[in-house]
Short mmCIF file of C-alpha atoms and ligand atoms in Angstrom, two decimals:
data_model
loop_
_atom_site.label_atom_id
_atom_site.label_comp_id
_atom_site.label_asym_id
_atom_site.label_seq_id
_atom_site.Cartn_x
_atom_site.Cartn_y
_atom_site.Cartn_z
CA UNK A 1 -60.18 -45.90 -19.04
CA UNK A 2 -62.20 -44.49 -22.50
CA UNK A 3 -62.22 -41.04 -23.04
CA UNK A 4 -66.09 -39.56 -23.03
CA UNK A 5 -66.77 -38.11 -26.71
CA UNK A 6 -68.72 -34.72 -27.38
CA UNK A 7 -70.25 -34.73 -30.48
CA UNK A 8 -70.42 -31.46 -31.66
CA UNK A 9 -67.84 -29.09 -31.58
CA UNK A 10 -67.74 -26.65 -28.30
CA UNK A 11 -66.81 -22.93 -29.46
CA UNK A 12 -63.76 -22.39 -26.82
CA UNK A 13 -63.39 -18.32 -26.26
CA UNK A 14 -60.02 -17.91 -24.63
CA UNK A 15 -59.32 -14.93 -22.13
CA UNK A 16 -56.86 -12.42 -20.39
CA UNK A 17 -54.68 -12.48 -17.15
CA UNK A 18 -55.21 -15.13 -14.14
CA UNK A 19 -58.51 -16.13 -15.70
CA UNK A 20 -56.40 -17.59 -18.44
CA UNK A 21 -53.89 -18.82 -16.57
CA UNK A 22 -57.01 -20.59 -14.36
CA UNK A 23 -59.10 -21.56 -18.08
CA UNK A 24 -55.49 -23.74 -18.75
CA UNK A 25 -55.43 -25.31 -15.60
CA UNK A 26 -59.24 -26.55 -15.50
CA UNK A 27 -58.66 -27.79 -18.88
CA UNK A 28 -55.76 -29.24 -18.72
CA UNK A 29 -56.36 -31.22 -14.96
CA UNK A 30 -60.40 -31.43 -15.22
CA UNK A 31 -61.33 -31.79 -18.62
CA UNK A 32 -58.80 -32.94 -21.34
CA UNK A 33 -57.96 -35.97 -19.47
CA UNK A 34 -61.41 -37.63 -19.50
CA UNK A 35 -63.30 -35.80 -22.57
CA UNK A 36 -62.80 -36.30 -26.51
CA UNK A 37 -64.13 -32.64 -27.39
CA UNK A 38 -63.85 -31.20 -30.42
CA UNK A 39 -63.03 -27.58 -29.77
CA UNK A 40 -63.41 -24.48 -32.36
CA UNK A 41 -60.74 -22.54 -30.40
CA UNK A 42 -60.91 -18.62 -30.57
CA UNK A 43 -58.48 -16.84 -28.71
CA UNK A 44 -59.73 -13.17 -27.41
CA UNK A 45 -56.56 -12.62 -25.23
CA UNK A 46 -56.20 -8.40 -25.90
CA UNK A 47 -53.40 -9.01 -27.75
CA UNK A 48 -55.04 -11.28 -30.48
CA UNK A 49 -58.00 -8.81 -30.53
CA UNK A 50 -55.91 -5.86 -31.34
CA UNK A 51 -53.83 -7.56 -34.24
CA UNK A 52 -57.01 -8.47 -35.82
CA UNK A 53 -58.73 -5.06 -35.47
CA UNK A 54 -61.29 -7.26 -33.35
CA UNK A 55 -62.47 -9.40 -35.93
CA UNK A 56 -61.56 -12.24 -33.79
CA UNK A 57 -64.40 -11.39 -31.49
CA UNK A 58 -67.05 -11.38 -33.89
CA UNK A 59 -65.65 -14.80 -35.77
CA UNK A 60 -66.33 -16.09 -32.21
CA UNK A 61 -70.03 -15.23 -32.02
CA UNK A 62 -70.58 -16.46 -35.45
CA UNK A 63 -68.95 -19.64 -34.40
CA UNK A 64 -71.53 -20.05 -31.55
CA UNK A 65 -74.24 -19.14 -33.66
CA UNK A 66 -73.16 -22.09 -35.86
CA UNK A 67 -72.81 -24.34 -33.41
CA UNK A 68 -74.94 -23.15 -30.76
CA UNK A 69 -72.85 -23.53 -27.26
CA UNK A 70 -69.85 -22.18 -26.36
CA UNK A 71 -67.99 -21.52 -23.00
CA UNK A 72 -65.84 -17.74 -22.49
CA UNK A 73 -62.89 -17.37 -20.11
CA UNK A 74 -62.50 -13.46 -18.77
CA UNK A 75 -61.40 -10.70 -21.14
CA UNK A 76 -60.15 -7.52 -20.56
CA UNK A 77 -62.19 -4.50 -21.39
CA UNK A 78 -59.45 -1.45 -22.37
CA UNK A 79 -59.88 1.19 -21.30
CA UNK A 80 -57.02 4.34 -21.57
CA UNK A 81 -54.46 2.47 -19.06
CA UNK A 82 -54.87 -0.89 -21.43
CA UNK A 83 -54.40 0.68 -24.29
CA UNK A 84 -50.58 2.00 -22.90
CA UNK A 85 -50.15 -1.24 -21.19
CA UNK A 86 -50.73 -3.34 -24.16
CA UNK A 87 -49.78 -0.76 -27.27
CA UNK A 88 -53.17 -1.28 -28.50
CA UNK A 89 -54.04 0.35 -31.80
CA UNK A 90 -57.35 1.45 -30.24
CA UNK A 91 -59.69 1.04 -27.32
CA UNK A 92 -61.64 -1.75 -28.45
CA UNK A 93 -65.18 -2.31 -27.20
CA UNK A 94 -65.95 -4.90 -24.63
CA UNK A 95 -66.16 -8.32 -25.88
CA UNK A 96 -68.84 -9.43 -24.14
CA UNK A 97 -70.57 -6.52 -25.56
CA UNK A 98 -70.09 -7.04 -28.97
CA UNK A 99 -70.78 -11.21 -28.43
CA UNK A 100 -74.44 -9.84 -26.81
CA UNK A 101 -74.84 -7.58 -30.09
CA UNK A 102 -74.30 -10.46 -32.77
CA UNK A 103 -76.54 -12.84 -30.60
CA UNK A 104 -79.33 -10.46 -29.15
CA UNK A 105 -78.66 -12.22 -26.35
CA UNK A 106 -80.29 -11.84 -22.58
CA UNK A 107 -78.11 -12.62 -19.79
CA UNK A 108 -78.64 -14.53 -16.87
CA UNK A 109 -76.56 -15.21 -13.43
CA UNK A 110 -76.25 -17.45 -11.31
CA UNK A 111 -75.04 -18.55 -7.62
CA UNK A 112 -73.42 -21.97 -6.76
CA UNK A 113 -74.30 -23.05 -3.74
CA UNK A 114 -72.08 -24.22 -0.91
CA UNK A 115 -73.71 -25.45 2.42
CA UNK A 116 -70.86 -23.82 4.24
CA UNK A 117 -70.99 -20.37 2.86
CA UNK A 118 -74.39 -19.04 3.77
CA UNK A 119 -76.56 -16.58 2.18
CA UNK A 120 -76.66 -13.40 3.92
CA UNK A 121 -80.89 -13.39 3.71
CA UNK A 122 -81.40 -16.46 6.12
CA UNK A 123 -84.70 -17.46 3.83
CA UNK A 124 -82.60 -18.39 0.46
CA UNK A 125 -82.02 -22.28 -0.01
CA UNK A 126 -81.81 -22.02 -3.18
CA UNK A 127 -80.24 -19.74 -5.74
CA UNK A 128 -82.03 -16.94 -7.34
CA UNK A 129 -81.49 -16.63 -10.95
CA UNK A 130 -81.06 -13.09 -12.73
CA UNK A 131 -82.02 -12.47 -16.02
CA UNK A 132 -80.76 -8.93 -17.01
CA UNK A 133 -82.88 -7.11 -20.20
CA UNK A 134 -79.27 -5.80 -21.57
CA UNK A 135 -81.02 -2.95 -23.72
CA UNK A 136 -81.71 0.64 -23.45
CA UNK A 137 -83.26 2.58 -20.89
CA UNK A 138 -80.99 4.70 -19.08
CA UNK A 139 -77.99 2.59 -20.63
CA UNK A 140 -78.77 4.75 -23.91
CA UNK A 141 -79.98 7.94 -22.66
CA UNK A 142 -80.21 11.15 -24.02
CA UNK A 143 -80.01 14.00 -21.06
CA UNK A 144 -79.83 17.67 -20.73
CA UNK A 145 -78.44 19.75 -18.40
CA UNK A 146 -81.56 22.60 -18.14
CA UNK A 147 -80.20 26.17 -16.92
CA UNK A 148 -82.73 28.44 -16.41
CA UNK A 149 -86.55 28.43 -17.02
CA UNK A 150 -88.20 27.02 -19.93
CA UNK A 151 -90.17 24.24 -21.16
CA UNK A 152 -88.81 20.97 -22.22
CA UNK A 153 -91.04 19.27 -24.87
CA UNK A 154 -90.30 15.38 -26.14
CA UNK A 155 -91.23 15.02 -29.98
CA UNK A 156 -91.56 11.93 -32.46
CA UNK A 157 -91.19 12.47 -35.80
CA UNK A 158 -91.86 9.30 -38.04
CA UNK A 159 -89.46 8.43 -40.83
CA UNK A 160 -91.92 10.00 -43.34
CA UNK A 161 -90.83 13.42 -41.84
CA UNK A 162 -94.56 14.12 -39.80
CA UNK A 163 -94.88 14.95 -36.23
CA UNK A 164 -96.50 12.31 -34.79
CA UNK A 165 -96.30 13.19 -31.11
CA UNK A 166 -95.40 16.15 -29.21
CA UNK A 167 -95.79 16.24 -24.83
CA UNK A 168 -94.38 18.58 -22.15
CA UNK A 169 -91.49 17.01 -19.84
CA UNK A 170 -91.79 20.31 -17.62
CA UNK A 171 -92.15 23.97 -17.63
CA UNK A 172 -89.16 24.78 -15.45
CA UNK A 173 -89.02 27.63 -13.56
CA UNK A 174 -85.04 27.00 -12.84
CA UNK A 175 -82.26 25.12 -13.68
CA UNK A 176 -82.89 21.60 -13.41
CA UNK A 177 -82.44 18.26 -15.41
CA UNK A 178 -84.06 16.04 -18.34
CA UNK A 179 -83.38 12.28 -19.49
CA UNK A 180 -84.96 10.83 -22.82
CA UNK A 181 -84.68 6.80 -22.35
CA UNK A 182 -86.05 4.13 -25.27
CA UNK A 183 -86.79 0.64 -25.88
CA UNK A 184 -87.78 -1.12 -28.74
CA UNK A 185 -90.85 -3.97 -29.06
CA UNK A 186 -88.01 -6.42 -31.12
CA UNK A 187 -85.67 -6.13 -27.83
CA UNK A 188 -88.09 -6.63 -25.50
CA UNK A 189 -89.95 -9.34 -27.30
CA UNK A 190 -86.24 -10.88 -27.57
CA UNK A 191 -85.95 -10.75 -23.86
CA UNK A 192 -89.21 -12.06 -22.70
CA UNK A 193 -88.14 -15.15 -24.91
CA UNK A 194 -85.10 -15.80 -23.54
CA UNK A 195 -86.38 -15.67 -19.90
CA UNK A 196 -89.28 -18.16 -21.10
CA UNK A 197 -86.97 -20.30 -22.44
CA UNK A 198 -84.39 -20.52 -19.65
CA UNK A 199 -86.90 -20.87 -16.63
CA UNK A 200 -88.50 -23.40 -18.57
CA UNK A 201 -85.23 -25.08 -19.25
CA UNK A 202 -84.06 -25.12 -15.78
CA UNK A 203 -87.33 -25.66 -14.47
CA UNK A 204 -87.67 -22.01 -12.70
CA UNK A 205 -90.75 -20.33 -11.86
CA UNK A 206 -90.61 -16.87 -13.59
CA UNK A 207 -90.70 -13.78 -11.85
CA UNK A 208 -91.20 -10.20 -13.71
CA UNK A 209 -91.68 -6.61 -11.98
CA UNK A 210 -91.89 -3.27 -13.30
CA UNK A 211 -93.61 0.01 -12.34
CA UNK A 212 -96.44 -0.31 -14.84
CA UNK A 213 -98.84 1.66 -12.00
CA UNK A 214 -96.71 4.94 -12.51
CA UNK A 215 -95.23 4.30 -16.07
CA UNK A 216 -98.25 3.41 -18.01
CA UNK A 217 -97.09 3.55 -21.37
CA UNK A 218 -93.18 2.49 -21.20
CA UNK A 219 -93.43 -0.09 -18.28
CA UNK A 220 -96.77 -1.50 -19.15
CA UNK A 221 -95.23 -2.05 -22.66
CA UNK A 222 -92.82 -4.77 -20.66
CA UNK A 223 -95.49 -6.29 -19.15
CA UNK A 224 -97.51 -6.19 -22.08
CA UNK A 225 -95.09 -8.13 -24.43
CA UNK A 226 -94.09 -10.16 -21.58
CA UNK A 227 -97.99 -11.35 -20.94
CA UNK A 228 -98.84 -11.77 -24.99
CA UNK A 229 -94.99 -14.21 -24.93
CA UNK A 230 -96.65 -15.72 -22.08
CA UNK A 231 -100.33 -16.69 -23.51
CA UNK A 232 -99.10 -17.48 -26.78
CA UNK A 233 -95.87 -19.61 -26.58
CA UNK A 234 -95.47 -20.81 -22.58
CA UNK A 235 -98.93 -21.30 -20.98
CA UNK A 236 -99.56 -24.68 -21.59
CA UNK A 237 -96.11 -25.72 -21.54
CA UNK A 238 -95.13 -23.86 -17.68
CA UNK A 239 -98.53 -25.64 -16.67
CA UNK A 240 -97.50 -28.67 -17.56
CA UNK A 241 -94.32 -28.62 -15.77
CA UNK A 242 -96.24 -26.47 -12.72
CA UNK A 243 -94.34 -24.00 -13.04
CA UNK A 244 -95.45 -20.15 -12.69
CA UNK A 245 -95.00 -16.78 -14.41
CA UNK A 246 -95.73 -14.27 -11.89
CA UNK A 247 -95.89 -10.47 -12.87
CA UNK A 248 -95.45 -8.09 -9.85
CA UNK A 249 -94.64 -4.52 -9.29
CA UNK A 250 -90.76 -4.13 -8.77
CA UNK A 251 -90.94 -2.86 -5.27
CA UNK A 252 -93.59 -6.00 -4.49
CA UNK A 253 -91.07 -8.22 -5.89
CA UNK A 254 -87.75 -6.75 -4.09
CA UNK A 255 -89.80 -7.07 -0.75
CA UNK A 256 -90.80 -10.86 -2.01
CA UNK A 257 -87.64 -11.81 -2.78
CA UNK A 258 -86.60 -11.33 0.49
CA UNK A 259 -88.79 -13.84 1.67
CA UNK A 260 -88.73 -16.61 -0.84
CA UNK A 261 -86.53 -19.48 -0.35
CA UNK A 262 -85.00 -18.87 -4.19
CA UNK A 263 -85.41 -21.61 -6.89
CA UNK A 264 -86.94 -19.01 -9.16
CA UNK A 265 -85.41 -16.62 -12.25
CA UNK A 266 -85.91 -13.01 -11.71
CA UNK A 267 -86.24 -11.40 -14.97
CA UNK A 268 -85.44 -7.44 -14.42
CA UNK A 269 -85.13 -4.45 -16.72
CA UNK A 270 -81.66 -3.23 -17.56
CA UNK A 271 -81.17 -0.70 -14.30
CA UNK A 272 -83.14 -3.48 -11.75
CA UNK A 273 -80.96 -5.65 -13.47
CA UNK A 274 -77.52 -3.81 -12.90
CA UNK A 275 -78.41 -3.03 -9.48
CA UNK A 276 -79.91 -6.48 -7.99
CA UNK A 277 -77.21 -8.79 -9.76
CA UNK A 278 -74.33 -7.13 -7.73
CA UNK A 279 -77.23 -7.23 -4.70
CA UNK A 280 -77.63 -10.89 -5.51
CA UNK A 281 -73.91 -11.57 -6.03
CA UNK A 282 -72.67 -9.99 -2.58
CA UNK A 283 -75.06 -11.73 -0.66
CA UNK A 284 -74.15 -15.26 -1.82
CA UNK A 285 -70.75 -14.99 -0.80
CA UNK A 286 -68.27 -13.97 -3.42
CA UNK A 287 -67.64 -12.88 -7.14
CA UNK A 288 -66.27 -16.18 -7.93
CA UNK A 289 -69.43 -18.11 -6.90
CA UNK A 290 -71.45 -16.72 -9.77
CA UNK A 291 -71.83 -18.08 -13.53
CA UNK A 292 -73.17 -16.36 -16.57
CA UNK A 293 -74.88 -17.54 -19.32
CA UNK A 294 -75.70 -15.34 -22.46
CA UNK A 295 -79.07 -17.15 -24.10
CA UNK A 296 -80.06 -16.07 -27.79
CA UNK A 297 -83.61 -16.02 -28.93
CA UNK A 298 -82.27 -18.50 -31.55
CA UNK A 299 -81.44 -21.04 -28.62
CA UNK A 300 -77.47 -20.23 -28.50
CA UNK A 301 -76.10 -20.12 -25.03
CA UNK A 302 -72.43 -18.82 -24.16
CA UNK A 303 -71.30 -20.16 -20.67
CA UNK A 304 -68.59 -17.57 -18.29
CA UNK A 305 -67.48 -16.78 -15.26
CA UNK A 306 -69.61 -13.32 -14.07
CA UNK A 307 -66.26 -12.36 -12.63
CA UNK A 308 -63.43 -10.81 -14.48
CA UNK A 309 -59.72 -10.83 -15.24
CA UNK A 310 -58.73 -10.89 -11.74
CA UNK A 311 -56.10 -8.57 -12.78
CA UNK A 312 -54.79 -7.80 -9.10
CA UNK A 313 -53.75 -11.88 -8.76
CA UNK A 314 -52.51 -11.62 -11.98
CA UNK A 315 -50.07 -9.32 -11.64
CA UNK A 316 -48.84 -11.41 -8.48
CA UNK A 317 -48.38 -14.41 -10.36
CA UNK A 318 -46.46 -12.00 -12.78
CA UNK A 319 -43.98 -11.53 -10.00
CA UNK A 320 -43.97 -15.18 -9.17
CA UNK A 321 -45.66 -14.66 -6.23
CA UNK A 322 -48.37 -17.42 -5.26
CA UNK A 323 -52.10 -16.64 -5.61
CA UNK A 324 -55.19 -18.14 -4.21
CA UNK A 325 -57.50 -17.66 -7.08
CA UNK A 326 -61.05 -19.35 -7.17
CA UNK A 327 -61.77 -20.93 -10.10
CA UNK A 328 -65.32 -22.35 -9.39
CA UNK A 329 -66.98 -19.99 -11.34
CA UNK A 330 -64.95 -21.09 -14.46
CA UNK A 331 -65.37 -24.83 -13.88
CA UNK A 332 -68.74 -24.09 -13.94
CA UNK A 333 -68.82 -22.28 -17.05
CA UNK A 334 -67.06 -25.58 -18.37
CA UNK A 335 -70.08 -27.75 -16.89
CA UNK A 336 -72.86 -25.73 -17.75
CA UNK A 337 -71.45 -25.85 -21.00
CA UNK A 338 -71.03 -29.49 -21.49
CA UNK A 339 -74.48 -30.32 -19.81
CA UNK A 340 -76.40 -27.93 -22.66
CA UNK A 341 -74.22 -29.66 -25.13
CA UNK A 342 -74.74 -33.02 -23.85
CA UNK A 343 -78.56 -31.88 -23.22
CA UNK A 344 -78.49 -31.13 -27.19
CA UNK A 345 -76.58 -33.78 -28.55
CA UNK A 346 -78.53 -36.39 -26.79
CA UNK A 347 -75.32 -38.13 -24.56
CA UNK A 348 -76.25 -38.01 -20.61
CA UNK A 349 -72.59 -39.32 -20.47
CA UNK A 350 -71.44 -35.69 -21.12
CA UNK A 351 -74.35 -34.40 -18.99
CA UNK A 352 -73.05 -37.12 -16.31
CA UNK A 353 -69.68 -36.09 -16.37
CA UNK A 354 -70.40 -32.23 -16.11
CA UNK A 355 -72.30 -32.78 -13.04
CA UNK A 356 -69.56 -35.48 -10.97
CA UNK A 357 -67.17 -32.35 -12.09
CA UNK A 358 -69.69 -29.83 -10.29
CA UNK A 359 -70.41 -32.11 -7.41
CA UNK A 360 -66.34 -32.58 -7.02
CA UNK A 361 -66.06 -28.78 -6.91
CA UNK A 362 -68.87 -28.39 -4.27
CA UNK A 363 -67.54 -31.23 -2.30
CA UNK A 364 -64.08 -29.96 -1.88
CA UNK A 365 -65.47 -26.83 -0.69
CA UNK A 366 -67.72 -28.08 1.92
CA UNK A 367 -64.56 -30.01 3.03
CA UNK A 368 -63.08 -26.72 3.93
CA UNK A 369 -60.55 -26.78 1.50
CA UNK A 370 -61.04 -22.86 -0.15
CA UNK A 371 -59.44 -20.31 -1.57
CA UNK A 372 -58.90 -16.68 -0.05
CA UNK A 373 -61.94 -15.21 -0.77
CA UNK A 374 -64.13 -17.63 0.64
CA UNK A 375 -61.97 -18.34 3.87
CA UNK A 376 -63.52 -14.57 4.15
CA UNK A 377 -66.79 -15.68 4.26
CA UNK A 378 -67.06 -19.29 5.30
CA UNK A 379 -68.85 -20.77 8.51
CA UNK A 380 -65.73 -20.92 11.05
CA UNK A 381 -64.37 -24.84 11.35
CA UNK A 382 -61.50 -25.84 12.37
CA UNK A 383 -61.30 -27.80 8.93
CA UNK A 384 -61.18 -25.03 6.83
CA UNK A 385 -57.55 -24.32 5.22
CA UNK A 386 -56.60 -22.14 2.29
CA UNK A 387 -55.06 -23.44 -0.63
CA UNK A 388 -53.04 -21.79 -3.73
CA UNK A 389 -54.83 -21.52 -7.25
CA UNK A 390 -53.40 -24.77 -8.43
CA UNK A 391 -54.07 -26.32 -5.31
CA UNK A 392 -57.83 -26.18 -5.17
CA UNK A 393 -57.90 -27.47 -8.86
CA UNK A 394 -55.36 -30.18 -7.93
CA UNK A 395 -57.68 -31.11 -5.04
CA UNK A 396 -61.08 -31.09 -7.41
CA UNK A 397 -59.06 -32.99 -9.63
CA UNK A 398 -58.53 -35.92 -7.05
CA UNK A 399 -62.31 -36.36 -6.00
CA UNK A 400 -63.63 -36.08 -9.65
CA UNK A 401 -60.98 -39.24 -10.42
CA UNK A 402 -62.67 -40.96 -7.57
CA UNK A 403 -66.06 -40.31 -8.80
CA UNK A 404 -65.05 -41.43 -12.12
CA UNK A 405 -63.38 -44.85 -11.05
P1 NAP B 1 -62.57 -8.69 -11.23
O1 NAP B 1 -61.68 -9.45 -12.20
O2 NAP B 1 -63.84 -9.60 -11.31
O3 NAP B 1 -61.92 -8.61 -10.11
C1 NAP B 1 -62.24 -8.01 -8.80
C2 NAP B 1 -61.65 -8.25 -7.39
O4 NAP B 1 -62.71 -9.40 -6.97
C3 NAP B 1 -60.40 -8.84 -7.32
O5 NAP B 1 -59.45 -8.12 -7.31
C4 NAP B 1 -61.13 -10.14 -6.44
O6 NAP B 1 -60.69 -9.57 -4.75
C5 NAP B 1 -62.05 -10.30 -6.25
N1 NAP B 1 -61.88 -11.45 -7.33
C6 NAP B 1 -62.86 -11.81 -8.86
N2 NAP B 1 -62.63 -12.95 -9.04
C7 NAP B 1 -62.02 -13.74 -8.22
C8 NAP B 1 -61.85 -14.86 -8.04
N3 NAP B 1 -62.28 -15.73 -9.44
N4 NAP B 1 -61.24 -15.56 -7.23
C9 NAP B 1 -60.62 -14.66 -6.38
N5 NAP B 1 -60.81 -13.61 -6.30
C10 NAP B 1 -61.75 -13.26 -7.17
O7 NAP B 1 -62.74 -7.33 -11.67
P2 NAP B 1 -61.65 -6.21 -11.78
O8 NAP B 1 -60.76 -6.63 -11.40
O9 NAP B 1 -62.20 -5.02 -11.98
O10 NAP B 1 -61.21 -6.63 -13.65
C11 NAP B 1 -59.99 -6.36 -14.26
C12 NAP B 1 -60.19 -7.00 -16.08
O11 NAP B 1 -61.40 -7.63 -15.92
C13 NAP B 1 -60.93 -5.74 -16.53
O12 NAP B 1 -59.66 -5.02 -17.23
C14 NAP B 1 -62.17 -5.81 -16.78
O13 NAP B 1 -62.20 -5.00 -18.61
C15 NAP B 1 -62.61 -7.38 -17.03
N6 NAP B 1 -63.81 -7.69 -17.02
C16 NAP B 1 -64.24 -8.75 -18.03
C17 NAP B 1 -65.17 -9.22 -17.32
C18 NAP B 1 -65.51 -9.97 -18.49
O14 NAP B 1 -64.94 -10.50 -19.70
N7 NAP B 1 -67.04 -11.27 -18.14
C19 NAP B 1 -66.08 -8.62 -16.47
C20 NAP B 1 -66.18 -7.92 -15.74
C21 NAP B 1 -64.49 -7.89 -15.89
P3 NAP B 1 -59.14 -9.29 -4.22
O15 NAP B 1 -58.10 -8.55 -5.04
O16 NAP B 1 -59.73 -8.62 -3.17
O17 NAP B 1 -58.54 -10.88 -4.19
MG1 MG B 2 -73.96 -3.39 -11.51
#
């Protein structure tokens, strides 16, 4: 059989621990036998980041900007323990944060659905995608423990040195707490653009929730920017596709999400996205069934699994013990990347291959062959059988081969 040619190079970012082990298996068993790919390979395993003073991470981000589409394996974000374990020069920052900052991107997450792992919420039939604004708010705050009675004020001084505004936060009668947070029009606009782009791309309705009734300046600015972006650049396109942009209060959005059947993108402010994506992840079954894509306002894409390097399984693997680690999200990171590459290159055969691989993977789980994490949450069935990491990939490979014949 002739291999399928992938026209433009794909940026491949390798990573750490158990996901690195699975990454190699996925490539060797499911991709390389069928695809003729030109890979711009960046090895971001922790040791390499340390050796290059983390320059390799910036190089990888640059390559995504150049080629437009990349796929990333999970990587260790070092903490004190890792600095010791890997004898690092310093506690390097999270590669995801570095790449996100370089691309000015927004992260979107979506669950992989299979018919034998039912969402905890009965009405959810289709994936609910979440778009989290990954800049500012409480994640870049300035806070203070007020020790005694006194006046807390907020002051804005322009770059020219002029005090433009002063407001009272509270006249404290005793101890308390205060917090200052911020966001920028530029970042909110990027976020809005990324959300509209993603929703339009995936043919999803877009919901956005904030609390503009209470926060009449801060949250109101988010709403205003989303409205402006919609009116200026998306209204006609959305209407043509029968898609809806819907703004509602965040509490109303939360209540309605429970009753919807899914099939929408939920744009969330930073904190809402942090909290709600964990709720969605757990309600849809397993961490290993959640994919993630970083989309830049310029239309660059980086696909990955949303879980980490599965450290505990890796230590077992190092001891020579068998693991039952789930490669679904890694496989879907690759298929997401291939589908996007194929779309941009106008090579439908690449998109079709990715679709068949997704089908094969889903069908294997639905036939009852699954890894340990799914055994715990799948609908009980006598056909259910737990398999090891490499067996799971081998089963998918067999099914894929049949589909491609
Ligand atoms: P994790 O790798 O997501 O794993 C947490 C637990 O979730 C695992 O111990 C396992 O539970 C389960 N799990 C996650 N993925 C699984 C899979 N594919 N198959 C089966 N079970 C899976 O999180 P972590 O252990 O807290 O973090 C490990 C490292 O990953 C850290 O160094 C962190 O910095 C990094 N990290 C990287 C990224 C990224 O690159 N995007 C994201 C998050 C974390 P059981 O042990 O109960 O089986
Ligand atoms: Mg969270």
